[in-house]
Amino acid sequence: MASHRRPKQPSRARVTVLTTAAAAAVAFSSQAANAAPSEKPSKDEVKAKVDKLYEEAEQATEKYNGAKEKQEKLQKEISTIQDNVARGQEELNELRDSLGLAAASQYRTGSIDPSVQLFLSANPEDYLDKASTLDQLSSQQVEALKKVQEKQRELAQERAEASEKLKDLASTRTELGKKKKEVQGKLSSAQKLLNSLTAAQKAELTAEQNRASRTAERDALTADVPPGSGRAAAAFAFAQSQLGKPYVYGATGMSSYDCSGLTSRAYAAAGVQIPRTSEAQTGAGTKIYSVSQLKVGDLVFFFNDLHHVGLYAGNGQIIHAPRTGTVVRYESMNTIGGPFMFGVRV
């Protein structure tokens, strides 16, 4: 006889759990469907973030420039030392050869010159002292041997100096690589933000920058401001001739510039060598703390860490290489993004 069992009913607890889960799933699905899409940042918000990234990139750029300048200086110093060592080794060889010839001559006559014993000695300096005391060497030979020892000490010192500078160079190259990577990272982040803008928003930003630059140029050219010295005037004239050339970090011209690259090249064109980095350029002349006392061609520095520099153009305007994505242009000191610290009259 067949068995007829009623199917087992789910427990009340299980039904409650499943019902609750299903209700939650439906509610979540409904919320997701009705949720408003996250709003994209406005043009001004993007610009503020990009400007901040560009400022950080410029800070890193000036440190990169400093490391690069140090690297070039160390390479020159090492090359000079290596040349000195090579010449010193030649002189040492000549001194040794002259002593060797004298020793060979005495050997042929049956006597062993003390200089031969010196070369065979485990401690030449100690032997020289003893030999001099015992009057075993002629005064001429003593003088020749002293020159050999002096030259040996000079070479040892120069080789040690070269070794230390090579270590410093390796450390500087590592720092240079880190700063370059840091700059590139900031610029990449800024570019991603700019790419999030529409074509119309990008066009608006460009138009705003162009209008500001034209206004700054007009204000500068109509200003009644005394020019600086002949050298400052020449530097400023050079900067004017570079208007429109793009900003590129680490660049010193002639096709592109960063901020201190422009100012250093401008003064070089005027026959004055000033340091490469903005911070170092602050020591290139007399500091001027009042804008009203500035003259055309004076260097002007911004931000607390002095990472930005330009050339004063008059009436509160400057010519400078602002940042990546811009060109050498006129700009109001009020729109730089950081406080004016002081000017320097070269």
Short mmCIF file of C-alpha atoms in Angstrom, two decimals:
data_model
loop_
_atom_site.label_atom_id
_atom_site.label_comp_id
_atom_site.label_asym_id
_atom_site.label_seq_id
_atom_site.Cartn_x
_atom_site.Cartn_y
_atom_site.Cartn_z
CA MET A 1 0.00 0.00 0.00
CA ALA A 2 1.50 3.34 -1.08
CA SER A 3 2.53 5.83 1.50
CA HIS A 4 1.04 9.33 1.17
CA ARG A 5 3.06 11.82 3.17
CA ARG A 6 2.42 15.54 3.15
CA PRO A 7 5.46 17.51 1.95
CA LYS A 8 7.39 19.19 4.73
CA GLN A 9 6.42 22.84 5.07
CA PRO A 10 9.13 25.46 5.51
CA SER A 11 9.47 26.80 8.99
CA ARG A 12 7.92 30.13 9.87
CA ALA A 13 11.41 31.55 10.62
CA ARG A 14 12.73 30.54 7.20
CA VAL A 15 9.76 32.15 5.46
CA THR A 16 10.32 35.34 7.43
CA VAL A 17 14.04 35.52 6.46
CA LEU A 18 13.37 34.91 2.77
CA THR A 19 10.56 37.44 2.70
CA THR A 20 12.73 40.08 4.39
CA ALA A 21 15.64 39.45 2.01
CA ALA A 22 13.40 39.69 -1.02
CA ALA A 23 11.88 42.92 0.22
CA ALA A 24 15.33 44.39 0.84
CA ALA A 25 16.48 43.40 -2.63
CA VAL A 26 13.46 45.06 -4.20
CA ALA A 27 13.96 48.21 -2.10
CA PHE A 28 17.68 48.41 -3.02
CA SER A 29 16.88 47.90 -6.69
CA SER A 30 14.29 50.64 -6.52
CA GLN A 31 16.68 53.04 -4.78
CA ALA A 32 19.44 52.35 -7.32
CA ALA A 33 17.07 52.97 -10.18
CA ASN A 34 15.75 56.20 -8.73
CA ALA A 35 19.12 57.54 -7.43
CA ALA A 36 20.35 60.65 -9.18
CA PRO A 37 23.69 60.21 -10.98
CA SER A 38 26.66 61.76 -9.17
CA GLU A 39 27.16 65.31 -10.37
CA LYS A 40 30.35 66.10 -12.24
CA PRO A 41 32.47 68.88 -10.74
CA SER A 42 31.93 72.30 -12.26
CA LYS A 43 34.44 74.06 -14.49
CA ASP A 44 35.54 76.30 -11.61
CA GLU A 45 35.96 73.34 -9.26
CA VAL A 46 38.10 71.52 -11.80
CA LYS A 47 40.13 74.67 -12.41
CA ALA A 48 40.80 75.07 -8.67
CA LYS A 49 41.98 71.47 -8.36
CA VAL A 50 44.10 71.73 -11.50
CA ASP A 51 45.68 75.00 -10.33
CA LYS A 52 46.61 73.34 -7.03
CA LEU A 53 48.20 70.39 -8.83
CA TYR A 54 50.12 72.74 -11.11
CA GLU A 55 51.38 74.67 -8.10
CA GLU A 56 52.61 71.42 -6.51
CA ALA A 57 54.19 70.42 -9.82
CA GLU A 58 56.03 73.74 -10.00
CA GLN A 59 57.33 73.28 -6.45
CA ALA A 60 58.69 69.88 -7.47
CA THR A 61 60.03 71.38 -10.71
CA GLU A 62 62.21 73.90 -8.86
CA LYS A 63 63.60 71.08 -6.69
CA TYR A 64 64.18 69.07 -9.86
CA ASN A 65 66.03 72.05 -11.36
CA GLY A 66 68.18 72.32 -8.23
CA ALA A 67 69.09 68.62 -8.35
CA LYS A 68 69.85 68.86 -12.06
CA GLU A 69 72.09 71.89 -11.54
CA LYS A 70 73.91 70.09 -8.71
CA GLN A 71 74.39 67.04 -10.92
CA GLU A 72 75.94 69.11 -13.70
CA LYS A 73 78.23 70.88 -11.21
CA LEU A 74 79.38 67.59 -9.68
CA GLN A 75 80.07 66.10 -13.10
CA LYS A 76 82.31 69.07 -13.96
CA GLU A 77 84.13 68.86 -10.61
CA ILE A 78 84.67 65.11 -10.97
CA SER A 79 85.99 65.57 -14.50
CA THR A 80 88.44 68.25 -13.28
CA ILE A 81 89.66 66.04 -10.43
CA GLN A 82 90.10 63.06 -12.76
CA ASP A 83 92.13 65.21 -15.15
CA ASN A 84 94.29 66.38 -12.22
CA VAL A 85 94.81 62.78 -11.09
CA ALA A 86 95.86 61.74 -14.60
CA ARG A 87 98.36 64.58 -14.84
CA GLY A 88 99.60 63.89 -11.30
CA GLN A 89 100.14 60.23 -12.13
CA GLU A 90 102.22 61.22 -15.14
CA GLU A 91 104.36 63.50 -12.94
CA LEU A 92 104.76 60.72 -10.38
CA ASN A 93 105.83 58.28 -13.08
CA GLU A 94 108.41 60.77 -14.34
CA LEU A 95 109.80 61.26 -10.82
CA ARG A 96 110.02 57.51 -10.32
CA ASP A 97 111.67 57.07 -13.71
CA SER A 98 114.32 59.66 -12.88
CA LEU A 99 115.10 57.91 -9.60
CA GLY A 100 115.14 54.56 -11.35
CA LEU A 101 117.71 55.76 -13.88
CA ALA A 102 119.96 57.01 -11.08
CA ALA A 103 119.64 53.69 -9.27
CA ALA A 104 120.45 51.73 -12.42
CA SER A 105 123.57 53.82 -12.97
CA GLN A 106 124.84 53.14 -9.45
CA TYR A 107 123.98 49.46 -9.75
CA ARG A 108 126.20 49.21 -12.85
CA THR A 109 129.10 50.75 -10.90
CA GLY A 110 128.73 48.12 -8.19
CA SER A 111 126.90 50.12 -5.51
CA ILE A 112 123.24 49.82 -4.57
CA ASP A 113 121.57 53.18 -4.45
CA PRO A 114 119.46 53.71 -1.31
CA SER A 115 116.57 54.70 -3.56
CA VAL A 116 116.42 51.10 -4.74
CA GLN A 117 116.16 50.03 -1.11
CA LEU A 118 113.42 52.63 -0.68
CA PHE A 119 111.33 51.09 -3.46
CA LEU A 120 111.81 47.64 -1.92
CA SER A 121 110.99 48.86 1.59
CA ALA A 122 107.61 47.93 3.16
CA ASN A 123 107.50 51.40 4.71
CA PRO A 124 109.14 53.95 2.39
CA GLU A 125 108.42 56.93 4.66
CA ASP A 126 110.00 55.25 7.68
CA TYR A 127 112.99 54.24 5.58
CA LEU A 128 113.40 57.77 4.26
CA ASP A 129 113.50 59.16 7.79
CA LYS A 130 116.16 56.65 8.82
CA ALA A 131 118.16 57.15 5.67
CA SER A 132 118.17 60.92 6.13
CA THR A 133 119.26 60.53 9.73
CA LEU A 134 122.10 58.22 8.78
CA ASP A 135 123.10 60.52 5.92
CA GLN A 136 122.84 57.53 3.59
CA LEU A 137 121.30 59.60 0.79
CA SER A 138 122.56 62.68 -0.91
CA SER A 139 120.53 65.84 -0.39
CA GLN A 140 119.48 65.72 -4.04
CA GLN A 141 118.15 62.16 -3.70
CA VAL A 142 116.34 63.03 -0.47
CA GLU A 143 114.64 65.94 -2.21
CA ALA A 144 113.62 63.74 -5.16
CA LEU A 145 112.19 61.07 -2.87
CA LYS A 146 110.26 63.67 -0.88
CA LYS A 147 108.68 64.88 -4.12
CA VAL A 148 107.62 61.31 -4.90
CA GLN A 149 105.99 60.94 -1.52
CA GLU A 150 104.31 64.34 -1.71
CA LYS A 151 102.88 63.52 -5.11
CA GLN A 152 101.64 60.16 -3.81
CA ARG A 153 99.82 61.88 -0.96
CA GLU A 154 98.28 64.43 -3.35
CA LEU A 155 97.00 61.70 -5.63
CA ALA A 156 95.56 59.72 -2.74
CA GLN A 157 93.72 62.80 -1.49
CA GLU A 158 92.35 63.67 -4.94
CA ARG A 159 91.21 60.09 -5.52
CA ALA A 160 89.41 60.10 -2.16
CA GLU A 161 87.74 63.43 -3.05
CA ALA A 162 86.64 62.05 -6.42
CA SER A 163 85.22 58.97 -4.71
CA GLU A 164 83.11 61.10 -2.33
CA LYS A 165 81.83 63.27 -5.16
CA LEU A 166 80.88 60.17 -7.15
CA LYS A 167 78.79 58.99 -4.19
CA ASP A 168 77.16 62.43 -3.99
CA LEU A 169 76.49 62.31 -7.73
CA ALA A 170 74.78 58.93 -7.44
CA SER A 171 72.58 60.28 -4.60
CA THR A 172 71.76 63.42 -6.64
CA ARG A 173 70.76 61.33 -9.66
CA THR A 174 68.40 59.32 -7.46
CA GLU A 175 66.85 62.55 -6.14
CA LEU A 176 66.56 63.86 -9.69
CA GLY A 177 64.66 60.75 -10.76
CA LYS A 178 62.25 61.02 -7.82
CA LYS A 179 61.51 64.70 -8.50
CA LYS A 180 60.96 64.03 -12.19
CA LYS A 181 58.51 61.25 -11.33
CA GLU A 182 56.74 63.53 -8.85
CA VAL A 183 56.34 66.31 -11.43
CA GLN A 184 55.06 63.90 -14.05
CA GLY A 185 52.55 62.44 -11.58
CA LYS A 186 51.13 65.87 -10.72
CA LEU A 187 50.87 66.83 -14.38
CA SER A 188 49.19 63.54 -15.26
CA SER A 189 46.58 64.04 -12.52
CA ALA A 190 45.92 67.59 -13.71
CA GLN A 191 45.49 66.42 -17.29
CA LYS A 192 42.96 63.76 -16.24
CA LEU A 193 40.92 66.45 -14.51
CA LEU A 194 41.07 68.71 -17.56
CA ASN A 195 39.99 65.80 -19.76
CA SER A 196 36.81 65.52 -17.67
CA LEU A 197 35.69 68.94 -18.95
CA THR A 198 33.57 69.34 -22.03
CA ALA A 199 34.99 71.02 -25.12
CA ALA A 200 32.90 74.09 -24.34
CA GLN A 201 34.25 74.31 -20.79
CA LYS A 202 37.83 74.00 -22.02
CA ALA A 203 37.19 76.77 -24.53
CA GLU A 204 35.79 78.99 -21.76
CA LEU A 205 38.91 78.46 -19.61
CA THR A 206 41.19 79.30 -22.52
CA ALA A 207 39.18 82.44 -23.34
CA GLU A 208 39.33 83.58 -19.71
CA GLN A 209 43.10 83.16 -19.61
CA ASN A 210 43.55 85.04 -22.89
CA ARG A 211 41.38 87.93 -21.73
CA ALA A 212 43.31 88.18 -18.46
CA SER A 213 46.64 88.17 -20.29
CA ARG A 214 45.53 90.90 -22.75
CA THR A 215 44.30 93.04 -19.84
CA ALA A 216 47.59 92.59 -17.98
CA GLU A 217 49.58 93.52 -21.10
CA ARG A 218 47.50 96.65 -21.64
CA ASP A 219 47.91 97.68 -18.00
CA ALA A 220 51.67 97.11 -18.13
CA LEU A 221 52.24 98.98 -21.38
CA THR A 222 50.23 102.00 -20.24
CA ALA A 223 51.96 102.17 -16.85
CA ASP A 224 54.19 105.07 -15.93
CA VAL A 225 56.89 103.01 -14.18
CA PRO A 226 60.61 103.80 -14.33
CA PRO A 227 62.70 101.19 -16.13
CA GLY A 228 65.45 99.40 -14.29
CA SER A 229 69.11 99.53 -15.17
CA GLY A 230 70.30 98.94 -18.72
CA ARG A 231 70.76 95.26 -17.88
CA ALA A 232 67.28 94.97 -16.36
CA ALA A 233 65.79 96.69 -19.42
CA ALA A 234 67.65 94.29 -21.71
CA ALA A 235 66.45 91.30 -19.68
CA PHE A 236 62.86 92.53 -19.85
CA ALA A 237 63.10 93.14 -23.60
CA PHE A 238 64.28 89.55 -24.03
CA ALA A 239 61.33 88.27 -21.98
CA GLN A 240 58.97 90.28 -24.19
CA SER A 241 60.49 88.61 -27.25
CA GLN A 242 59.62 85.20 -25.77
CA LEU A 243 55.90 85.92 -25.26
CA GLY A 244 53.77 83.04 -26.47
CA LYS A 245 56.37 80.30 -26.01
CA PRO A 246 55.11 77.30 -24.02
CA TYR A 247 55.86 76.41 -20.42
CA VAL A 248 57.81 73.13 -20.10
CA TYR A 249 59.21 72.08 -16.73
CA GLY A 250 63.00 72.08 -16.61
CA ALA A 251 63.27 74.14 -19.82
CA THR A 252 65.55 77.18 -20.23
CA GLY A 253 64.75 78.12 -23.84
CA MET A 254 64.82 78.97 -26.57
CA SER A 255 61.67 77.10 -27.62
CA SER A 256 60.15 76.69 -24.12
CA TYR A 257 60.67 77.71 -20.49
CA ASP A 258 59.76 77.14 -16.90
CA CYS A 259 59.56 80.16 -14.58
CA SER A 260 63.19 80.37 -13.44
CA GLY A 261 64.38 79.14 -16.83
CA LEU A 262 62.88 82.27 -18.40
CA THR A 263 64.34 84.70 -15.85
CA SER A 264 67.82 83.15 -15.89
CA ARG A 265 67.88 83.14 -19.71
CA ALA A 266 66.59 86.74 -19.84
CA TYR A 267 69.41 88.02 -17.66
CA ALA A 268 71.95 85.87 -19.50
CA ALA A 269 70.82 87.62 -22.69
CA ALA A 270 71.57 90.90 -20.88
CA GLY A 271 75.09 89.68 -20.05
CA VAL A 272 74.39 88.78 -16.41
CA GLN A 273 74.65 85.26 -15.04
CA ILE A 274 72.15 84.57 -12.25
CA PRO A 275 71.43 81.20 -10.57
CA ARG A 276 69.16 78.65 -12.22
CA THR A 277 66.49 78.11 -9.55
CA SER A 278 63.98 80.63 -8.21
CA GLU A 279 65.11 80.21 -4.61
CA ALA A 280 68.75 80.77 -5.54
CA GLN A 281 67.83 83.81 -7.66
CA THR A 282 66.64 85.62 -4.54
CA GLY A 283 70.31 86.24 -3.75
CA ALA A 284 71.10 87.80 -7.12
CA GLY A 285 70.70 91.40 -5.96
CA THR A 286 69.03 93.85 -3.59
CA LYS A 287 65.68 92.84 -2.10
CA ILE A 288 62.71 95.22 -2.53
CA TYR A 289 59.65 94.60 -0.38
CA SER A 290 57.31 97.30 -1.65
CA VAL A 291 55.55 96.86 -5.00
CA SER A 292 55.56 100.65 -5.41
CA GLN A 293 59.37 100.61 -5.40
CA LEU A 294 59.71 97.97 -8.13
CA LYS A 295 61.13 98.89 -11.54
CA VAL A 296 60.61 97.20 -14.89
CA GLY A 297 62.91 94.19 -15.18
CA ASP A 298 63.19 93.49 -11.44
CA LEU A 299 62.79 89.85 -10.43
CA VAL A 300 59.59 89.23 -8.46
CA PHE A 301 59.03 86.20 -6.20
CA PHE A 302 55.84 84.52 -5.03
CA PHE A 303 54.70 81.90 -2.47
CA ASN A 304 56.23 81.33 0.94
CA ASP A 305 58.76 78.82 -0.39
CA LEU A 306 59.70 81.18 -3.28
CA HIS A 307 59.03 78.56 -5.93
CA HIS A 308 57.78 81.05 -8.53
CA VAL A 309 59.56 83.99 -10.17
CA GLY A 310 58.86 86.44 -12.99
CA LEU A 311 59.97 89.84 -14.31
CA TYR A 312 58.18 93.01 -13.21
CA ALA A 313 56.39 94.72 -16.10
CA GLY A 314 54.91 97.73 -14.30
CA ASN A 315 51.54 98.65 -12.77
CA GLY A 316 51.30 95.42 -10.77
CA GLN A 317 51.87 93.21 -13.82
CA ILE A 318 54.63 90.69 -14.63
CA ILE A 319 55.92 88.66 -17.54
CA HIS A 320 56.44 85.04 -16.56
CA ALA A 321 56.16 81.39 -17.59
CA PRO A 322 53.18 80.41 -15.39
CA ARG A 323 52.72 76.62 -15.53
CA THR A 324 52.14 73.62 -17.78
CA GLY A 325 49.43 74.25 -20.35
CA THR A 326 50.20 77.97 -20.62
CA VAL A 327 52.67 80.18 -22.46
CA VAL A 328 55.01 83.01 -21.50
CA ARG A 329 52.61 85.90 -20.93
CA TYR A 330 51.70 89.05 -19.01
CA GLU A 331 49.73 88.49 -15.82
CA SER A 332 48.52 90.51 -12.85
CA MET A 333 50.41 89.87 -9.61
CA ASN A 334 46.99 89.51 -7.97
CA THR A 335 46.16 86.36 -9.94
CA ILE A 336 49.37 84.37 -9.48
CA GLY A 337 47.77 82.19 -6.81
CA GLY A 338 50.30 82.91 -4.09
CA PRO A 339 51.44 85.98 -2.19
CA PHE A 340 54.09 88.38 -3.49
CA MET A 341 57.10 88.00 -1.20
CA PHE A 342 59.59 90.56 -2.53
CA GLY A 343 61.45 91.74 -5.61
CA VAL A 344 65.16 91.57 -6.36
CA ARG A 345 67.03 94.22 -8.30
CA VAL A 346 69.92 92.44 -10.03
#
